[in-house]
Short mmCIF file of C-alpha atoms in Angstrom, two decimals:
data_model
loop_
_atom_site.label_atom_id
_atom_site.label_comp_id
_atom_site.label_asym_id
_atom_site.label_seq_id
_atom_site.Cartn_x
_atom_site.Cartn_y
_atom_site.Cartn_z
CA UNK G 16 -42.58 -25.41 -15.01
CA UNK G 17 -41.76 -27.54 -18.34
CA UNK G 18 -42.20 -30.97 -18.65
CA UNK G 19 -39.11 -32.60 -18.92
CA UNK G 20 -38.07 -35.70 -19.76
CA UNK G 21 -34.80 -38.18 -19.81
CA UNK G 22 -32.80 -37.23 -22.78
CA UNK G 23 -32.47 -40.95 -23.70
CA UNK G 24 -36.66 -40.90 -24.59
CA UNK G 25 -36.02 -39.18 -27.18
CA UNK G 26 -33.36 -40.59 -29.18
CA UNK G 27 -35.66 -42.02 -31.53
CA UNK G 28 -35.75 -38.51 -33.13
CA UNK G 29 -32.00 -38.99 -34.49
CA UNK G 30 -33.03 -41.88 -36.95
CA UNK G 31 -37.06 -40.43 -37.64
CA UNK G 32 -36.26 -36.99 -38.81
CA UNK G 33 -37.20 -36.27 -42.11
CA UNK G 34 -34.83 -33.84 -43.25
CA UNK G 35 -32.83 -31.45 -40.81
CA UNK G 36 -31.65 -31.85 -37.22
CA UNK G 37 -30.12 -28.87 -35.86
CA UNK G 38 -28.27 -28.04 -32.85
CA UNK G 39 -27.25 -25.56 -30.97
CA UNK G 40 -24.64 -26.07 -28.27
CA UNK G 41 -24.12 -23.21 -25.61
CA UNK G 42 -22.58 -24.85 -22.64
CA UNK G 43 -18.87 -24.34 -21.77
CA UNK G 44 -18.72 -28.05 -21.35
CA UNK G 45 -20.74 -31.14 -20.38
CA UNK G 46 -20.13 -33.54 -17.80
CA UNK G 47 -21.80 -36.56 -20.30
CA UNK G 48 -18.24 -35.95 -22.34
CA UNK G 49 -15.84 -35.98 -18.84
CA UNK G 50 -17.38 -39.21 -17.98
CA UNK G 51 -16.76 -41.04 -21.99
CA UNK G 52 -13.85 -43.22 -22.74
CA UNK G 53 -13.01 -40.71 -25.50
CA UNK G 54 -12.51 -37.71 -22.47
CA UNK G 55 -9.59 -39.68 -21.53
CA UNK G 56 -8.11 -40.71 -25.02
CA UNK G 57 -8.48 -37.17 -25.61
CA UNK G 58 -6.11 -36.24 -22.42
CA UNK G 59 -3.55 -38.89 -23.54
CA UNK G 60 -2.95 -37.17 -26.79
CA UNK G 61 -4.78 -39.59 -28.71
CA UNK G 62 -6.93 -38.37 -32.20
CA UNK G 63 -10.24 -38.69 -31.86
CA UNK G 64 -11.34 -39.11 -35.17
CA UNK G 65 -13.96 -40.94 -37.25
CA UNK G 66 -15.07 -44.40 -36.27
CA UNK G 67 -17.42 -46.16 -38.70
CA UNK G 68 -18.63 -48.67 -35.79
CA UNK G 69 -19.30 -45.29 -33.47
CA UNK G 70 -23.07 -45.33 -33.41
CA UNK G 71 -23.37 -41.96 -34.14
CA UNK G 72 -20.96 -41.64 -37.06
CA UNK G 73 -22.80 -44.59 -38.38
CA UNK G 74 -26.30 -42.72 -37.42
CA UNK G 75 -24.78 -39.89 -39.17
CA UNK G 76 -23.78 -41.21 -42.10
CA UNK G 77 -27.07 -43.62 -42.91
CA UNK G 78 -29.08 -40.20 -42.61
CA UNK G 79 -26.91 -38.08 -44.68
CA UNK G 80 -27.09 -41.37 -47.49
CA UNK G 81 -30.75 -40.37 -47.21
CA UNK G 82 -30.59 -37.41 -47.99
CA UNK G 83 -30.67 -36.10 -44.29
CA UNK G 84 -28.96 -33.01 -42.67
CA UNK G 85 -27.45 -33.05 -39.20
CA UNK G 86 -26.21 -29.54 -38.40
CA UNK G 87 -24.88 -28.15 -35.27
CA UNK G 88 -23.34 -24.41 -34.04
CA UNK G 89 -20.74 -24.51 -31.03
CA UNK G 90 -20.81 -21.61 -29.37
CA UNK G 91 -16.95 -21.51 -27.91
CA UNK G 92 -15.31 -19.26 -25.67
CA UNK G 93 -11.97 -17.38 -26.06
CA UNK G 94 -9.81 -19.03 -25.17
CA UNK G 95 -11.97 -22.41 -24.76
CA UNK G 96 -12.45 -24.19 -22.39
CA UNK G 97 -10.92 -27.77 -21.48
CA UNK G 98 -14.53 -29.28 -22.77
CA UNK G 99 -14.54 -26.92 -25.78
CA UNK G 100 -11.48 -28.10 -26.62
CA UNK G 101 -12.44 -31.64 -26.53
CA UNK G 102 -14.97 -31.09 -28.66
CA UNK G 103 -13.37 -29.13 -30.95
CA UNK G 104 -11.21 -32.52 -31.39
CA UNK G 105 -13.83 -34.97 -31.18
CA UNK G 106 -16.01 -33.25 -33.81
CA UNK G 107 -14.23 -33.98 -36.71
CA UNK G 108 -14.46 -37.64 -36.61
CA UNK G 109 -18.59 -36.17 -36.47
CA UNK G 110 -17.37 -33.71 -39.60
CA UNK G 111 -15.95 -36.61 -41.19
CA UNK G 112 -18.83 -38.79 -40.95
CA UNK G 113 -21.33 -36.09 -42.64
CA UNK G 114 -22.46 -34.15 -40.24
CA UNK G 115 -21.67 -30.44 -40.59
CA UNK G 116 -20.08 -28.99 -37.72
CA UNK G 117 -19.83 -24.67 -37.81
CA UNK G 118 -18.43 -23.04 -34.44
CA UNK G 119 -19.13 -19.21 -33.04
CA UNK G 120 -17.27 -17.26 -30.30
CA UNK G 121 -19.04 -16.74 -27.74
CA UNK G 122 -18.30 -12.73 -27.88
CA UNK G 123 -20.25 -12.75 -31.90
CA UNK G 124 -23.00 -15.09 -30.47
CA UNK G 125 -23.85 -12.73 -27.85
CA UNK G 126 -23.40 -9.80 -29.85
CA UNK G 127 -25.73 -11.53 -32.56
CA UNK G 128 -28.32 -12.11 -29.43
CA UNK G 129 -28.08 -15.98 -29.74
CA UNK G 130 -29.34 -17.76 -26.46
CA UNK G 131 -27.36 -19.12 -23.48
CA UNK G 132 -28.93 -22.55 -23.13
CA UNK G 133 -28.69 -25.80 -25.79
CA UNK G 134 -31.92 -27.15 -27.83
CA UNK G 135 -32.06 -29.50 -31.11
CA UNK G 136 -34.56 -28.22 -33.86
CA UNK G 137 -36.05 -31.32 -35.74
CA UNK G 138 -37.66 -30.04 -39.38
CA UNK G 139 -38.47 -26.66 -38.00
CA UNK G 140 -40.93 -28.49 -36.03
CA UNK G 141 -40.19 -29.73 -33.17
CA UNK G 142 -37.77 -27.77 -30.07
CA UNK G 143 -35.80 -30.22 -28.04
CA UNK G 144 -34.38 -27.82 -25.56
CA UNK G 145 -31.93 -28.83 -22.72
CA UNK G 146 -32.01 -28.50 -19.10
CA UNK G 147 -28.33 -28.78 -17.22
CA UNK G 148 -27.51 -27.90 -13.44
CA UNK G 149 -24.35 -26.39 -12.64
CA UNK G 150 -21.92 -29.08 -13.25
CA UNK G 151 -23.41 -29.44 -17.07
CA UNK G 152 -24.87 -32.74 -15.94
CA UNK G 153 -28.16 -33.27 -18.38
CA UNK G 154 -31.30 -32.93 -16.36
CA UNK G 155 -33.82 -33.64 -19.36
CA UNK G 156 -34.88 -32.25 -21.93
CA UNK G 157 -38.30 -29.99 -23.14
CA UNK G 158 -40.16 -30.82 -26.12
CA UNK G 159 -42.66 -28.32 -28.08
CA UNK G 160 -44.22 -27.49 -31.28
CA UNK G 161 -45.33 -24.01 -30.13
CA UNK G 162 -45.57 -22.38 -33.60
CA UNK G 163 -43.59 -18.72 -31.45
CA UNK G 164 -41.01 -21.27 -29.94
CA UNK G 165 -40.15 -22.31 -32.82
CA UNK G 166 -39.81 -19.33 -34.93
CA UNK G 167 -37.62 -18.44 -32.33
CA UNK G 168 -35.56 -21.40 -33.19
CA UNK G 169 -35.40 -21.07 -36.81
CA UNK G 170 -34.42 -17.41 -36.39
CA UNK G 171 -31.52 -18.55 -33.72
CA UNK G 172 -30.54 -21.21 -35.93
CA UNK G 173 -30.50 -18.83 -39.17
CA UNK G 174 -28.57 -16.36 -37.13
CA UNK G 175 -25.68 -18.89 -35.74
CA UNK G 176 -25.51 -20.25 -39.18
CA UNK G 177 -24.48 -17.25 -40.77
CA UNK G 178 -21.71 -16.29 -38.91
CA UNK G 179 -20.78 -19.50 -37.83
CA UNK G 180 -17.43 -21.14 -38.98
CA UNK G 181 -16.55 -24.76 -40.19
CA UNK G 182 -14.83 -26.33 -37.48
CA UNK G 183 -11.53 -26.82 -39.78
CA UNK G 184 -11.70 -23.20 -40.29
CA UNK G 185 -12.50 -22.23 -36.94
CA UNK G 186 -9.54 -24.12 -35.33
CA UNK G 187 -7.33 -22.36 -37.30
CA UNK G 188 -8.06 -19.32 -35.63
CA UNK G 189 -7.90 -20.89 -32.02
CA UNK G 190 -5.68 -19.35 -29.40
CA UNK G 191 -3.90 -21.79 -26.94
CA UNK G 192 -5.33 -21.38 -23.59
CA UNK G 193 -1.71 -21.26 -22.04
#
């Protein structure tokens, strides 16, 4: 059994990076976003775009002034789901504040063999990979430097990042669910 811990302990890692963060989201949506102010804003019709006070677009764009690279793949269904499709919207207020936002169907990332659960990759050093139960409620998260683990990683993330799509781009191609 891995030893997990509260995502909130690591947090730290978003500011003490030294040059890439990179994500990869798998989940077909996460109860942390249902529970936000933003899930609602986003169900009134409101745009959710970028907010220089947000902590994370202002996390986001301090680390990119340095010279920093946060990087994510979205693996998204077809048609996606209602929490795919809010973060399809809230994203590019996260596009807009420098991070670089690329999104996958989920039919090419399994065909390309990417992997069904979520993990951040800190400098190709360090796996942050999630644990959810079935209502995508975040149990904690796994930390390792395991030199295998992490090759792993790198290949995933070189994989998704190749056929991945900017999110602009991406949306473009997006079927209504109805």
């Amino acid at each position: 059994m891995p030893n997990i811990v509260p995502f909130e302990e690591v947090g730290d890692l978003f500011e003490d990076f030294e040059h890439t963060a990179w994500r990869l989201e798998s989940q077909r949506g996460y109860a942390v976003d249902r529970i936000s102010p933003k899930w609602q804003r986003w169900l009134d019709g409101e745009p959710l775009g970028y907010d220089p006070d947000q902590p994370w677009h202002a996390n986001v764009r301090a680390q990119a002034k340095a010279g920093k690279r946060i990087e994510r793949v979205r693996i998204v269904d077809d048609p996606p789901t209602e929490g795919q499709r809010f973060l399809l919207a809230s994203g590019l207020g996260n596009v807009e504040a420098g991070e670089d936002i690329r999104n996958i169907s989920r039919a090419d990332a399994e065909r390309h063999g990417l992997p069904d659960f979520d993990f951040w990759l800190f400098d190709s050093r360090l796996l942050v990979r999630f644990h959810f139960d079935d209502q995508g409620e975040t149990l904690g998260v796994e930390l390792t430097e395991d030199p295998s683990r992490i090759a792993q990683a790198c290949q995933v993330r070189d994989v998704a990042w190749h056929y991945a799509l900017r999110t602009a781009e991406f949306q473009r191609g997006v079927r209504s669910p109805v």
